[in-house]
Short mmCIF file of C-alpha atoms and ligand atoms in Angstrom, two decimals:
data_model
loop_
_atom_site.label_atom_id
_atom_site.label_comp_id
_atom_site.label_asym_id
_atom_site.label_seq_id
_atom_site.Cartn_x
_atom_site.Cartn_y
_atom_site.Cartn_z
CA MET A 815 4.55 4.65 -38.38
CA ASN A 816 7.51 6.60 -37.05
CA ILE A 817 9.32 4.99 -34.16
CA ILE A 818 10.93 7.71 -32.08
CA LYS A 819 13.30 6.93 -29.22
CA THR A 820 14.79 10.22 -28.12
CA VAL A 821 13.29 13.31 -26.52
CA GLY A 822 15.03 15.49 -29.11
CA ASP A 823 13.57 13.60 -32.08
CA MET A 824 10.11 13.56 -30.51
CA LYS A 825 10.22 17.33 -30.00
CA THR A 826 11.35 17.92 -33.59
CA TRP A 827 8.62 15.66 -35.03
CA SER A 828 5.79 17.18 -32.99
CA ARG A 829 6.97 20.75 -33.57
CA ALA A 830 6.75 20.19 -37.33
CA ILE A 831 3.14 19.03 -36.94
CA ARG A 832 2.14 22.00 -34.84
CA GLU A 833 3.85 24.40 -37.22
CA SER A 834 1.92 22.93 -40.15
CA GLY A 835 -1.30 23.91 -38.33
CA LYS A 836 -2.38 20.30 -37.66
CA THR A 837 -3.66 18.98 -34.33
CA LEU A 838 -1.82 16.38 -32.32
CA GLY A 839 -3.21 13.76 -29.93
CA LEU A 840 -1.18 11.89 -27.31
CA VAL A 841 -1.99 8.53 -25.72
CA PRO A 842 0.40 7.74 -22.85
CA THR A 843 0.68 4.02 -22.00
CA MET A 844 2.97 1.46 -20.38
CA GLY A 845 2.48 -0.94 -23.29
CA TYR A 846 1.29 -4.56 -23.51
CA LEU A 847 -1.60 -3.00 -25.32
CA HIS A 848 -5.18 -4.22 -25.18
CA GLU A 849 -8.54 -2.95 -26.45
CA GLY A 850 -8.69 -0.37 -23.61
CA HIS A 851 -5.51 1.31 -24.87
CA LEU A 852 -6.59 0.93 -28.48
CA SER A 853 -9.93 2.65 -27.79
CA LEU A 854 -7.93 5.71 -26.67
CA ALA A 855 -5.72 5.61 -29.76
CA ARG A 856 -8.78 5.22 -32.00
CA LYS A 857 -10.44 8.24 -30.41
CA SER A 858 -7.30 10.29 -30.92
CA ILE A 859 -7.04 9.21 -34.57
CA ASN A 860 -10.70 10.14 -35.11
CA THR A 861 -10.47 13.55 -33.48
CA CYS A 862 -6.89 14.77 -34.11
CA ASP A 863 -4.94 15.10 -37.36
CA HIS A 864 -2.00 13.12 -35.96
CA THR A 865 -1.60 10.70 -33.08
CA VAL A 866 1.39 9.78 -30.92
CA VAL A 867 1.23 6.77 -28.60
CA SER A 868 3.95 6.55 -25.98
CA ILE A 869 5.06 3.31 -24.37
CA PHE A 870 7.16 3.76 -21.26
CA VAL A 871 7.09 1.53 -18.20
CA ASN A 872 7.66 4.39 -15.78
CA PRO A 873 9.83 3.20 -12.87
CA LYS A 874 8.89 6.26 -10.80
CA GLN A 875 5.30 5.09 -10.37
CA PHE A 876 6.19 1.67 -8.94
CA GLU A 877 6.79 1.07 -5.25
CA PRO A 878 9.98 -0.92 -4.44
CA ASN A 879 7.97 -4.10 -3.71
CA GLU A 880 5.86 -3.88 -6.88
CA ASP A 881 6.02 -5.55 -10.31
CA LEU A 882 8.32 -3.19 -12.26
CA ASP A 883 10.69 -6.00 -13.29
CA THR A 884 7.95 -8.41 -14.33
CA TYR A 885 5.52 -5.90 -15.86
CA PRO A 886 4.36 -7.56 -19.12
CA ARG A 887 5.96 -6.31 -22.32
CA ASP A 888 5.51 -7.23 -25.99
CA LEU A 889 6.82 -4.41 -28.05
CA GLU A 890 6.57 -6.20 -31.37
CA ALA A 891 2.85 -6.99 -30.92
CA ASP A 892 2.21 -3.43 -29.69
CA ARG A 893 3.99 -1.96 -32.71
CA ARG A 894 1.93 -4.12 -35.11
CA GLU A 895 -1.39 -3.13 -33.49
CA LEU A 896 -0.59 0.59 -33.54
CA GLU A 897 0.59 0.43 -37.13
CA ARG A 898 -2.60 -1.39 -38.14
CA LEU A 899 -4.69 1.28 -36.39
CA GLY A 900 -2.96 4.12 -38.23
CA VAL A 901 -1.03 5.73 -35.38
CA ASP A 902 1.52 8.20 -36.78
CA ALA A 903 4.28 7.93 -34.21
CA LEU A 904 5.27 5.57 -31.42
CA PHE A 905 7.39 7.27 -28.74
CA LEU A 906 9.60 4.73 -27.00
CA PRO A 907 11.98 6.54 -24.68
CA THR A 908 14.46 4.66 -22.50
CA GLU A 909 14.69 5.21 -18.76
CA GLU A 910 17.96 7.14 -19.23
CA GLU A 911 16.27 9.36 -21.80
CA MET A 912 13.41 10.26 -19.43
CA TYR A 913 15.40 10.35 -16.18
CA PRO A 914 19.02 11.13 -16.98
CA GLU A 915 21.66 11.05 -14.25
CA GLY A 916 20.94 13.85 -11.76
CA PHE A 917 17.17 14.05 -12.39
CA GLN A 918 15.50 15.61 -9.32
CA THR A 919 12.27 17.40 -10.22
CA TYR A 920 8.87 15.96 -9.33
CA VAL A 921 5.25 17.02 -9.66
CA ASN A 922 3.19 16.47 -6.53
CA ILE A 923 -0.58 16.96 -6.49
CA GLU A 924 -1.80 17.26 -2.90
CA GLY A 925 -5.08 16.36 -1.24
CA MET A 926 -6.87 14.21 -3.77
CA THR A 927 -3.87 11.86 -3.93
CA ASP A 928 -4.15 11.07 -0.19
CA HIS A 929 -7.00 8.64 -0.87
CA LEU A 930 -7.62 5.30 -2.65
CA CYS A 931 -4.62 4.32 -4.81
CA GLY A 932 -2.59 7.24 -3.45
CA LYS A 933 -2.98 5.90 0.07
CA SER A 934 -2.02 2.32 -0.83
CA ARG A 935 0.77 3.33 -3.21
CA PRO A 936 2.38 6.45 -1.71
CA GLY A 937 4.74 7.39 -4.58
CA PHE A 938 2.40 6.34 -7.37
CA PHE A 939 0.72 9.62 -8.34
CA ARG A 940 3.94 11.59 -7.97
CA GLY A 941 5.46 9.22 -10.53
CA VAL A 942 2.45 9.47 -12.83
CA THR A 943 2.15 13.26 -12.80
CA THR A 944 5.90 13.68 -13.23
CA VAL A 945 6.03 11.46 -16.30
CA VAL A 946 2.80 12.81 -17.80
CA LEU A 947 3.95 16.43 -17.41
CA LYS A 948 7.25 15.49 -19.07
CA LEU A 949 5.36 13.83 -21.94
CA PHE A 950 3.14 16.91 -22.31
CA HIS A 951 6.22 19.13 -22.58
CA ILE A 952 8.03 16.82 -24.99
CA VAL A 953 5.07 16.15 -27.32
CA GLN A 954 3.02 19.34 -26.68
CA PRO A 955 -0.21 17.67 -27.79
CA HIS A 956 -3.47 19.55 -28.29
CA SER A 957 -5.35 16.66 -26.65
CA ALA A 958 -4.35 13.73 -24.44
CA PHE A 959 -6.44 10.61 -23.92
CA PHE A 960 -6.85 8.66 -20.66
CA GLY A 961 -9.11 5.83 -19.50
CA GLU A 962 -11.74 6.03 -16.77
CA LYS A 963 -10.46 2.65 -15.62
CA ASP A 964 -7.88 4.74 -13.72
CA ARG A 965 -10.44 7.34 -12.69
CA GLN A 966 -8.44 8.85 -9.85
CA GLN A 967 -5.43 9.17 -12.17
CA LEU A 968 -7.61 10.87 -14.80
CA GLU A 969 -8.88 13.43 -12.27
CA VAL A 970 -5.38 13.99 -10.85
CA ILE A 971 -4.15 14.79 -14.36
CA ARG A 972 -7.09 17.14 -14.93
CA GLN A 973 -6.20 18.88 -11.66
CA MET A 974 -2.54 19.21 -12.72
CA VAL A 975 -3.61 20.73 -16.05
CA ARG A 976 -5.80 23.28 -14.25
CA ASP A 977 -3.29 24.09 -11.52
CA LEU A 978 -0.33 24.49 -13.87
CA ASN A 979 -2.28 26.23 -16.67
CA LEU A 980 -1.33 23.64 -19.27
CA ASP A 981 -2.73 24.03 -22.78
CA VAL A 982 -3.84 20.46 -23.30
CA GLU A 983 -7.36 19.11 -23.51
CA ILE A 984 -7.80 16.01 -21.35
CA VAL A 985 -10.21 13.46 -22.81
CA GLY A 986 -11.47 10.66 -20.54
CA LEU A 987 -12.91 7.51 -22.12
CA PRO A 988 -15.04 4.66 -20.74
CA ILE A 989 -13.68 1.41 -19.32
CA VAL A 990 -13.33 -1.36 -21.90
CA ARG A 991 -14.20 -4.77 -20.46
CA GLU A 992 -13.69 -8.42 -21.33
CA ALA A 993 -16.82 -10.39 -22.28
CA ASP A 994 -17.09 -11.60 -18.66
CA GLY A 995 -17.06 -8.03 -17.31
CA LEU A 996 -13.46 -7.91 -16.08
CA ALA A 997 -11.93 -4.51 -16.84
CA MET A 998 -9.14 -4.96 -19.37
CA SER A 999 -5.69 -4.49 -17.89
CA SER A 1000 -2.15 -5.45 -18.84
CA ARG A 1001 -1.93 -7.06 -15.39
CA ASN A 1002 -4.78 -9.51 -16.18
CA ARG A 1003 -2.04 -11.57 -17.76
CA TYR A 1004 -0.86 -12.53 -14.27
CA LEU A 1005 -4.17 -14.30 -13.56
CA GLY A 1006 -4.40 -18.10 -13.65
CA LYS A 1007 -7.68 -19.74 -14.67
CA GLU A 1008 -9.25 -19.81 -11.19
CA GLU A 1009 -7.92 -16.37 -10.32
CA ARG A 1010 -9.49 -15.07 -13.48
CA GLU A 1011 -12.88 -16.25 -12.22
CA THR A 1012 -12.22 -14.63 -8.86
CA ALA A 1013 -11.34 -11.39 -10.67
CA GLN A 1014 -14.87 -11.19 -12.06
CA SER A 1015 -16.08 -10.46 -8.53
CA LEU A 1016 -14.84 -6.85 -8.81
CA ASN A 1017 -17.27 -5.96 -11.57
CA ARG A 1018 -20.00 -8.08 -9.97
CA ALA A 1019 -19.61 -6.16 -6.71
CA LEU A 1020 -19.78 -2.83 -8.56
CA LYS A 1021 -22.95 -3.91 -10.33
CA GLN A 1022 -24.46 -5.07 -7.05
CA ALA A 1023 -23.59 -1.72 -5.45
CA GLN A 1024 -25.29 0.09 -8.32
CA GLN A 1025 -28.37 -2.05 -7.82
CA TRP A 1026 -28.47 -1.42 -4.05
CA ILE A 1027 -28.19 2.30 -4.68
CA ALA A 1028 -30.90 2.20 -7.36
CA GLU A 1029 -33.13 0.39 -4.87
CA GLY A 1030 -32.68 3.24 -2.39
CA GLU A 1031 -29.71 2.26 -0.20
CA SER A 1032 -27.88 5.43 0.74
CA SER A 1033 -25.66 4.20 3.58
CA VAL A 1034 -22.11 4.03 2.31
CA GLU A 1035 -21.13 1.79 5.21
CA LYS A 1036 -23.70 -0.83 4.18
CA ILE A 1037 -22.68 -0.69 0.52
CA ARG A 1038 -19.00 -1.08 1.34
CA SER A 1039 -19.51 -3.99 3.70
CA GLY A 1040 -21.90 -5.71 1.27
CA MET A 1041 -19.32 -5.42 -1.50
CA ARG A 1042 -16.55 -6.70 0.78
CA THR A 1043 -18.61 -9.77 1.67
CA LEU A 1044 -19.23 -10.52 -2.03
CA ILE A 1045 -15.54 -10.28 -2.85
CA GLU A 1046 -14.12 -12.04 0.18
CA ARG A 1047 -16.48 -14.96 -0.44
CA GLU A 1048 -14.01 -15.75 -3.25
CA GLY A 1049 -11.20 -17.07 -1.03
CA ARG A 1050 -8.45 -15.94 -3.42
CA ALA A 1051 -9.20 -12.20 -3.28
CA GLN A 1052 -7.64 -9.74 -0.84
CA VAL A 1053 -9.35 -6.37 -0.67
CA ASP A 1054 -7.01 -3.38 -0.63
CA TYR A 1055 -9.80 -0.78 -0.54
CA ILE A 1056 -13.47 -0.38 -1.30
CA SER A 1057 -14.50 3.24 -1.52
CA VAL A 1058 -17.63 5.24 -2.12
CA CYS A 1059 -16.30 8.72 -2.62
CA ASP A 1060 -16.63 12.16 -4.08
CA PRO A 1061 -15.89 11.94 -7.85
CA LYS A 1062 -13.46 14.87 -7.92
CA ARG A 1063 -11.72 14.91 -4.53
CA PHE A 1064 -11.97 11.17 -3.75
CA VAL A 1065 -12.91 11.86 -0.12
CA GLU A 1066 -15.03 9.09 1.40
CA LEU A 1067 -18.77 9.86 1.58
CA LYS A 1068 -21.12 8.94 4.41
CA GLU A 1069 -24.30 9.15 2.42
CA ILE A 1070 -24.94 9.05 -1.29
CA ARG A 1071 -26.53 12.19 -2.67
CA GLY A 1072 -25.86 13.38 -6.21
CA GLN A 1073 -22.79 11.88 -7.89
CA ALA A 1074 -20.44 9.37 -6.31
CA VAL A 1075 -17.69 7.04 -7.43
CA VAL A 1076 -17.64 3.46 -6.25
CA ALA A 1077 -14.06 2.23 -6.58
CA LEU A 1078 -12.10 -0.77 -5.43
CA ALA A 1079 -8.65 -2.32 -5.52
CA VAL A 1080 -8.24 -6.03 -4.93
CA GLN A 1081 -5.18 -8.26 -4.95
CA VAL A 1082 -5.84 -11.54 -6.78
CA GLY A 1083 -2.69 -13.67 -6.82
CA LYS A 1084 0.07 -11.54 -8.31
CA ALA A 1085 -2.33 -9.03 -9.87
CA ARG A 1086 -3.47 -5.86 -8.14
CA LEU A 1087 -6.76 -5.10 -9.91
CA ILE A 1088 -8.75 -1.87 -9.84
CA ASP A 1089 -12.21 -1.02 -11.11
CA ASN A 1090 -14.80 1.70 -10.54
CA CYS A 1091 -18.08 3.18 -11.66
CA LEU A 1092 -19.70 6.57 -11.46
CA ILE A 1093 -23.21 6.64 -10.03
CA GLU A 1094 -25.78 9.35 -9.72
CA ARG A 1095 -28.63 9.61 -7.28
CA ILE A 1096 -31.21 12.04 -8.55
P1 AMP B 1572 -1.50 1.78 -18.66
O1 AMP B 1572 -0.75 1.24 -19.83
O2 AMP B 1572 -2.10 0.75 -17.78
O3 AMP B 1572 -0.71 2.84 -17.91
O4 AMP B 1572 -2.75 2.55 -19.25
C1 AMP B 1572 -2.61 3.56 -20.23
C2 AMP B 1572 -3.93 4.25 -20.44
O5 AMP B 1572 -4.91 3.30 -20.85
C3 AMP B 1572 -4.48 4.89 -19.16
O6 AMP B 1572 -5.08 6.14 -19.49
C4 AMP B 1572 -5.52 3.90 -18.71
O7 AMP B 1572 -6.56 4.48 -17.94
C5 AMP B 1572 -6.05 3.40 -20.03
N1 AMP B 1572 -6.68 2.08 -19.86
C6 AMP B 1572 -6.13 0.97 -19.31
N2 AMP B 1572 -7.04 -0.03 -19.26
C7 AMP B 1572 -8.18 0.47 -19.78
C8 AMP B 1572 -9.49 -0.07 -20.00
N3 AMP B 1572 -9.81 -1.32 -19.68
N4 AMP B 1572 -10.42 0.74 -20.56
C9 AMP B 1572 -10.13 2.01 -20.89
N5 AMP B 1572 -8.92 2.57 -20.72
C10 AMP B 1572 -7.96 1.82 -20.17
#
């Protein structure tokens, strides 16, 4: 596996692949890889001739009071996993490489970023779209792979690709979960034993919401408050948001008809956890 640290080297490597007529897949990550990340890399390996995984803990998507400095890292373990999988290149830019002195250009998607995570973390999506657009320009992949775990992020990136006429296919893949239902996340590492049990309430609440909806409940207000009660029963959990929203624009719904996303963000100890599911009322 090639380990590439500069923008120049990454451009040279990917240009050679494109010029040889082969397809290139990109999997952007912040590292501390788990099965969720690896499922994206596997999909890229299975569908593209060559795969690049990037690891970059992007400072521009963290708020000043967030966990940038303590975000978990284990580059050696990540490198071993990617090598074992058969990834062709690992792109590991430094902060100076991505944001050199004087950097001042940002990508801002409006509207859909006013809700959910965009509301709680005001600079988050601006940081994400800026770094992802840079990665798309540097690597110029044919396809890029993202997880539905970050469903709003996935749709924001799809919107950016449409709005800016980018030639990259965006592939969204299902949430990979631990055996107990907790969505895999690098931040799960922050959870102590009891917090880990509390964290299971996110997935439990989503499943309960799905059941209520299947049984005919269409009032979003009732679903949200029922979910909140389930989660707050676990003393250690602090709800940031619970949303039942439109799956593309992320605007809150009043009634469920057709497709909807149920999404939530909950602080458990030091970990801010998110989870979601897509539901359909026929
Ligand atoms: P991150 O390193 O957290 O920025 O995530 C990198 C990519 O992996 C994003 O596209 C995430 O949506 C995806 N991802 C993270 N956790 C999971 C998961 N449990 N299942 C599927 N994809 C995931």
